[in-house]
Tab-separated table of C-alpha atoms and ligand atoms in Angstrom:
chain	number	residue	atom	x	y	z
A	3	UNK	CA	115.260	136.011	89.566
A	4	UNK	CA	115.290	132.466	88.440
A	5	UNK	CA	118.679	131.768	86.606
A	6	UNK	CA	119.462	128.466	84.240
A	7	UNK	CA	122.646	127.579	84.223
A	8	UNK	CA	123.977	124.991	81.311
A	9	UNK	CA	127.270	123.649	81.967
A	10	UNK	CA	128.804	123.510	85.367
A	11	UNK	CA	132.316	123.797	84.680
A	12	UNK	CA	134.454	126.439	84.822
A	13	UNK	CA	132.072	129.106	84.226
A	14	UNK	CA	129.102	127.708	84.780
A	15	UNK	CA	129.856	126.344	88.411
A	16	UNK	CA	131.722	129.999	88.962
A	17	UNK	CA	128.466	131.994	87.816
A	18	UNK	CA	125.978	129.822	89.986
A	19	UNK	CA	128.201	130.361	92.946
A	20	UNK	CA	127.996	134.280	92.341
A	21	UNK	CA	123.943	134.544	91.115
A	22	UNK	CA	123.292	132.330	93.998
A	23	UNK	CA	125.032	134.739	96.529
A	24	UNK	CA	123.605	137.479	94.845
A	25	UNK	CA	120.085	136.174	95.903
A	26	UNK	CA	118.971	134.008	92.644
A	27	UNK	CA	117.764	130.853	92.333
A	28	UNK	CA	119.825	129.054	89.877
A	29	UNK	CA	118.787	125.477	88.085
A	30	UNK	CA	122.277	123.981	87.420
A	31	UNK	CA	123.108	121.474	84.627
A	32	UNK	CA	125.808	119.340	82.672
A	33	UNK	CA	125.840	116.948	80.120
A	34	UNK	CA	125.130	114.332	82.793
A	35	UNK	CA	121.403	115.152	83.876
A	36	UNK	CA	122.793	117.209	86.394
A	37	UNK	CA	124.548	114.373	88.311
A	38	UNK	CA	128.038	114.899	90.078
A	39	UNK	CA	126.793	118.420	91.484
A	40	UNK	CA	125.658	117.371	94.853
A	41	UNK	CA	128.784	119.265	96.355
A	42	UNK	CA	127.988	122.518	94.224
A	43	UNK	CA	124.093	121.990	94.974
A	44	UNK	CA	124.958	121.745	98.980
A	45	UNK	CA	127.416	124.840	98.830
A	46	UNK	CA	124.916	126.863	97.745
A	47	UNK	CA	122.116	126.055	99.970
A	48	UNK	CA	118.351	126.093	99.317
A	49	UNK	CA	119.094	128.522	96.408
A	50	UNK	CA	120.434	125.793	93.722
A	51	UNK	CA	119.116	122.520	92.063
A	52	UNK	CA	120.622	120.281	89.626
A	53	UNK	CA	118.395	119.355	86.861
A	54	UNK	CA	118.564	118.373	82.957
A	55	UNK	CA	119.414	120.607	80.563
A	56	UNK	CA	115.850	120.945	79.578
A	57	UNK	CA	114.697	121.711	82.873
A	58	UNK	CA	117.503	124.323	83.783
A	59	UNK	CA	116.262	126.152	80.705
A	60	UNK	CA	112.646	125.834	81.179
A	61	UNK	CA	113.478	127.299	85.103
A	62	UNK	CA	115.223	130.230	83.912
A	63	UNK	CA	114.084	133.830	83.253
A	64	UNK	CA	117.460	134.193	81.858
A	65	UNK	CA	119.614	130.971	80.947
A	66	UNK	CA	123.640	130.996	80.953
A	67	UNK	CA	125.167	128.973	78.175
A	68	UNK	CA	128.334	127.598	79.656
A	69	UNK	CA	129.156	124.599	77.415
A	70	UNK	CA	132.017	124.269	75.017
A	71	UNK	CA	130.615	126.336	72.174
A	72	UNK	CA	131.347	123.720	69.520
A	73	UNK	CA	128.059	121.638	71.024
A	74	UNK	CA	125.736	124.131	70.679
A	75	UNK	CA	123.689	122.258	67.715
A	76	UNK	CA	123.198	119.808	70.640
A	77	UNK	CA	120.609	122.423	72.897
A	78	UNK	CA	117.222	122.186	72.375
A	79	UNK	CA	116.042	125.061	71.179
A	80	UNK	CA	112.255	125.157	72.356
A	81	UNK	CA	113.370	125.120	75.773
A	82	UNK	CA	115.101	128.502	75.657
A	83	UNK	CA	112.256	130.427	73.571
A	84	UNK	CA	111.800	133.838	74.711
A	85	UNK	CA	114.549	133.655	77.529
A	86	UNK	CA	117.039	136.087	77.860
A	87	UNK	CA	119.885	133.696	77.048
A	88	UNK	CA	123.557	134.697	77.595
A	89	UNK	CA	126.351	132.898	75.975
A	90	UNK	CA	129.439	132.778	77.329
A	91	UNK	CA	131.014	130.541	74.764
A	92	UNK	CA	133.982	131.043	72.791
A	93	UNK	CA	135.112	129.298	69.343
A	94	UNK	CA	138.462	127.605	69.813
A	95	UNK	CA	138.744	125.110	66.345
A	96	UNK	CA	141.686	122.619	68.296
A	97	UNK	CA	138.669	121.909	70.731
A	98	UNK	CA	135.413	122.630	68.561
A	99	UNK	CA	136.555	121.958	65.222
A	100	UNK	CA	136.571	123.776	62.074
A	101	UNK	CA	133.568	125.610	61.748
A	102	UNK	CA	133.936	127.109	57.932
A	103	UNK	CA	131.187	130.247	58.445
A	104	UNK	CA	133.569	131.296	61.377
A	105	UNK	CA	137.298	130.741	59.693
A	106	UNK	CA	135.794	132.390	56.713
A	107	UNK	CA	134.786	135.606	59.035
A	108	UNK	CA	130.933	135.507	57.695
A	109	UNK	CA	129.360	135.060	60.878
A	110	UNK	CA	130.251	135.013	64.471
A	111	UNK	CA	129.500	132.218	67.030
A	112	UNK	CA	127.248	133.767	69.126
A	113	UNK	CA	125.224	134.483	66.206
A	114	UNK	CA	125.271	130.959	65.154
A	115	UNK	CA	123.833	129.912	68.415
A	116	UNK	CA	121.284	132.642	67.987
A	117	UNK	CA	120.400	131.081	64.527
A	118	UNK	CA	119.814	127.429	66.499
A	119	UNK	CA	118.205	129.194	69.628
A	120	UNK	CA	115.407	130.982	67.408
A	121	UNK	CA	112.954	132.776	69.301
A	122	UNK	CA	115.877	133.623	72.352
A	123	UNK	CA	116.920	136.696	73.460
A	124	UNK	CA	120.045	136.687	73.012
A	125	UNK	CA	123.431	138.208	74.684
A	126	UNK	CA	127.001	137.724	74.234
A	127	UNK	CA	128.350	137.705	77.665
A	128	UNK	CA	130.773	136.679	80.228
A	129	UNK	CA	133.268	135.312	77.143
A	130	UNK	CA	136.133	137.628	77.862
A	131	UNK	CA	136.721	136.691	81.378
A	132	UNK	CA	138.664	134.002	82.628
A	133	UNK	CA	136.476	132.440	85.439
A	134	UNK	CA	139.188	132.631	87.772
A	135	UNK	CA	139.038	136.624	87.887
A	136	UNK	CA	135.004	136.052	87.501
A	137	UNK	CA	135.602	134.189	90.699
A	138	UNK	CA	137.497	136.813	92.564
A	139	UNK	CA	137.027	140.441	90.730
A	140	UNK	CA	134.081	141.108	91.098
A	141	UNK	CA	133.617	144.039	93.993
A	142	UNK	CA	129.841	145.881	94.330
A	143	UNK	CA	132.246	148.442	96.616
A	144	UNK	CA	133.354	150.207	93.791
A	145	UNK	CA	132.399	152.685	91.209
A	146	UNK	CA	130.707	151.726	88.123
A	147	UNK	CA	134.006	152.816	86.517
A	148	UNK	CA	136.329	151.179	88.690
A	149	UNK	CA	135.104	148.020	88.087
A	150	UNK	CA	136.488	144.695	86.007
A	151	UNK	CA	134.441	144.845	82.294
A	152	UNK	CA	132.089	142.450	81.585
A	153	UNK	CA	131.185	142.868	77.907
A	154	UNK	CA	128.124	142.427	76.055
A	155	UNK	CA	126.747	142.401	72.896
A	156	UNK	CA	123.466	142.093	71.489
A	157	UNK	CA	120.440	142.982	68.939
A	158	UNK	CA	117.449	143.125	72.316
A	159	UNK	CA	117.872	145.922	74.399
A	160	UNK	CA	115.699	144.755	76.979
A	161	UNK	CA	118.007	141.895	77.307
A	162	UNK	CA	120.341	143.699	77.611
A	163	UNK	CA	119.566	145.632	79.897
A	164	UNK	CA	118.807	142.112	81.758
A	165	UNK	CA	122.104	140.954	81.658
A	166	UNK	CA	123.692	144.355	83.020
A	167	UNK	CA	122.089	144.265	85.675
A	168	UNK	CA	123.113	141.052	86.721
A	169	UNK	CA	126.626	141.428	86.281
A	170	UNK	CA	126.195	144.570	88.137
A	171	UNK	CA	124.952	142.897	90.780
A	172	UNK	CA	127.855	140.404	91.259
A	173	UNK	CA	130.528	143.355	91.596
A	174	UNK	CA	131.508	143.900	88.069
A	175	UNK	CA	130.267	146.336	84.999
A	176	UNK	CA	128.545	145.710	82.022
A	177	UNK	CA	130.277	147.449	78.763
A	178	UNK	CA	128.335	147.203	75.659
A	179	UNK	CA	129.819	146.244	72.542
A	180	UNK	CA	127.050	146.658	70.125
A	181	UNK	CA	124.908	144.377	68.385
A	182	UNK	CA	125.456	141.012	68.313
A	183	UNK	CA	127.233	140.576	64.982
A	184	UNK	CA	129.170	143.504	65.150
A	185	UNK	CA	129.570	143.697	69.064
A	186	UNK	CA	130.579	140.335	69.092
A	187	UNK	CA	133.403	140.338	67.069
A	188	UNK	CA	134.436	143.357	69.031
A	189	UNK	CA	134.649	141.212	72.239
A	190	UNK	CA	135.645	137.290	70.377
A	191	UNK	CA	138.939	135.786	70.815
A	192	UNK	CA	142.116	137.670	69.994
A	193	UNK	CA	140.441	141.069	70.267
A	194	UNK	CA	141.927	144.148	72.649
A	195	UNK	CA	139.711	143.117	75.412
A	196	UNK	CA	139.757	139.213	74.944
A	197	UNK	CA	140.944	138.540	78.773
A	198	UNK	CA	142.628	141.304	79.927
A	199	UNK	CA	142.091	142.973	82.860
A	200	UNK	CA	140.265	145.966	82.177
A	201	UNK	CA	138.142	148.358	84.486
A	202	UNK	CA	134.903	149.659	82.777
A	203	UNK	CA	136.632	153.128	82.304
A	204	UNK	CA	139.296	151.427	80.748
A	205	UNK	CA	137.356	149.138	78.624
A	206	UNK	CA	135.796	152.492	76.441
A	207	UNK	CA	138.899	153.782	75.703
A	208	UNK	CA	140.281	150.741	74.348
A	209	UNK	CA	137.179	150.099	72.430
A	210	UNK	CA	137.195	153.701	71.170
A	211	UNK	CA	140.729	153.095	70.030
A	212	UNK	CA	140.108	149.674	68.396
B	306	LIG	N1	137.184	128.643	81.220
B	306	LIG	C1	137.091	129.970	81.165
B	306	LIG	O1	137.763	130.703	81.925
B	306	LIG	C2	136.163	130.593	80.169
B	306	LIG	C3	135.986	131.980	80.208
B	306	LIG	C4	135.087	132.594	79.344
B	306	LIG	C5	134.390	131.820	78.428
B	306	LIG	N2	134.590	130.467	78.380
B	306	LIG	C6	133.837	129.703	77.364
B	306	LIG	O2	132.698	129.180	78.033
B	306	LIG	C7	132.378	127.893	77.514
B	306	LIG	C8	132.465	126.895	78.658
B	306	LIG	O3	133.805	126.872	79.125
B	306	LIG	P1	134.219	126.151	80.492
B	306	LIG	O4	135.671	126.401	80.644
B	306	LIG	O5	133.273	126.519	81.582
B	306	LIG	O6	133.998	124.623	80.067
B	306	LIG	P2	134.174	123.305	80.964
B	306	LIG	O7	134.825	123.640	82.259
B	306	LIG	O8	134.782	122.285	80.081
B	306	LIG	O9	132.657	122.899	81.276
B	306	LIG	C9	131.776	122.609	80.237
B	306	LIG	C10	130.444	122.208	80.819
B	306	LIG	O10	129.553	121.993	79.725
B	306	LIG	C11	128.921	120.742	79.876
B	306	LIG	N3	128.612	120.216	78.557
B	306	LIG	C12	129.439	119.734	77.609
B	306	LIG	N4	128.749	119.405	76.506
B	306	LIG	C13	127.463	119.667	76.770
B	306	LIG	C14	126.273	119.543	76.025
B	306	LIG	N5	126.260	119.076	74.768
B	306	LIG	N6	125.115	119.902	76.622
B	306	LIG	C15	125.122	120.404	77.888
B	306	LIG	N7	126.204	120.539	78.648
B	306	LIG	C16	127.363	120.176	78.077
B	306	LIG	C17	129.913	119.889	80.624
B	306	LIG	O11	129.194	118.835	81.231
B	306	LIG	P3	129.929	117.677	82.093
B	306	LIG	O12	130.337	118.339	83.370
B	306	LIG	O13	128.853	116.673	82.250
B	306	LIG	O14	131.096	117.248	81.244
B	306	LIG	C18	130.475	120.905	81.604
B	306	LIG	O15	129.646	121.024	82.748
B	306	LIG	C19	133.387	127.638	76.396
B	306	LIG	O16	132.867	128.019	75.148
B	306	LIG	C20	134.562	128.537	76.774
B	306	LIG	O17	135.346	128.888	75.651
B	306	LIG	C21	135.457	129.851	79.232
C-alpha cells in the first residue's frame, strides 16, 4: 500500500520505519519540503521518499498526520480528499494554544481536522501511544489479545477497517473507540487509556469500565 506520512518527527519518522518494514511504500514529509531526511530516506531503502507535504498526500492511499495538532489549519485540504487519513495528533494548549471549541468541550480535535480535511476519511489513531513503545511494542507473534492497543475512532467503517489492518500488521491491535466525536474523546488526553500500557484484552475492560 502506498502510505503518506506528514511530519517526520517522533511519530512520523517511528511509523515510516514500521509501514516501511511492513512492506509499504511510504512518501515522507516535514515542514521543510522534505529536506533533512536523507538519513531516514537511506534507512529505509527503496521503500521511502521524501517529498512536500502536498506530494506525500497526493502518494498516499492512506495519509498519517503526524504534525503538532495546533497547525492543522495549515494542510491543504484538496490534497487529502478521499484518503483514508489517520491523525495521530493530540491537543496540548502550552504548545498549540487555546483553542476555545476544545476548552469549552464542544468538539474534539480530530473532528476539527475532519472539518478542515472535508472530503477525508477520517481516523483517530496512533494518539495514545508514546512513539517510543510504537517503536518497540509492537510484536505480530502474539495473539490479537495479547497485544499493545492501538485505538481508533471514527464515523467510515471502511476506514476503519483500513487502519486496523495496518496496525495489525506492525505487531499491535486495533481497539475501536467509536465514532469519531464520541470515540475520540474516549481515547484524547487524560482519558484511562491516554498512554498506558494496555494489551487489547485489557484495553475493553477498561473502556467497558470508563
Ligand atoms: N511524541 C509522541 O510520543 C506522540 C505520541 C502520540 C501522538 N503524538 C501527537 O502527534 C503529533 C506529532 O507529534 P510528534 O511528537 O511526532 O511531533 P514532532 O516530533 O515535533 O514532529 C512534528 C513534525 O511535524 C512537522 N511539522 C510541523 N508543522 C508542520 C506543518 N505546518 N506542516 C507539515 N509538517 C509540519 C515537523 O516538521 P520539521 O521536522 O520540518 O520541523 C516535524 O517533522 C502531535 O499532535 C502529538 O501530540 C505524539
Amino acid at each position: 500500500m502506498k502510505i503518506g506520512i506528514i511530519g517526520s518527527g517522533n511519530i512520523g519518522a517511528t511509523a515510516a520505519r514500521l509501514f516501511a518494514r511492513a512492506g509499504h511504500e511510504v512518501a515522507v514529509s516535514n515542514s521543510r519540503g522534505g529536506e533533512g531526511l536523507g538519513t531516514l530516506i537511506a534507512e529505509l531503502g527503496g521503500r521511502a521518499r521524501a517529498t512536500g507535504i502536498e506530494e506525500a498526500a497526493r502518494f498516499g492511499e492512506v495519509v498519517l498526520v503526524a504534525v503538532p495538532f495546533g497547525r492543522y489549519e495549515t494542510l491543504p485540504a484538496e490534497a487529502f480528499e478521499g484518503k483514508v487519513v489517520i491523525d495521530a495528533g493530540n491537543y496540548y494548549p502550552q504548545r498549540d494554544g487555546n483553542f476555545a471549541q476544545l476548552d469549552g468541550g464542544e468538539t474534539t480535535s480530530s473532528e476539527l481536522v475532519a472539518s478542515h480535511l472535508k472530503g477525508a476519511r477520517l481516523v483517530k489513531g496512533f494518539n495514545t501511544i508514546w512513539s517510543e513503545h510504537l517503536k518497540q511494542q509492537g510484536d505480530t507473534g502474539l495473539p490479537l489479545a495479547e497485544r499493545r492497543a492501538i485505538f481508533i475512532a471514527g464515523d467510515d467503517e471502511g476506514a476503519k477497517q483500513t487502519a486496523a489492518r495496518l496496525v495489525e500488521e506492525i505487531g499491535f491491535a486495533a481497539v475501536d473507540t467509536g465514532p469519531l466525536g464520541e470515540g475520540g474523546r474516549r481515547q484524547q488526553v487524560g482519558t484511562a487509556v491516554y498512554n498506558r500500557e494496555l494489551s487489547a484484552g485489557e484495553a475493553a475492560r477498561v473502556l467497558s469500565a470508563g
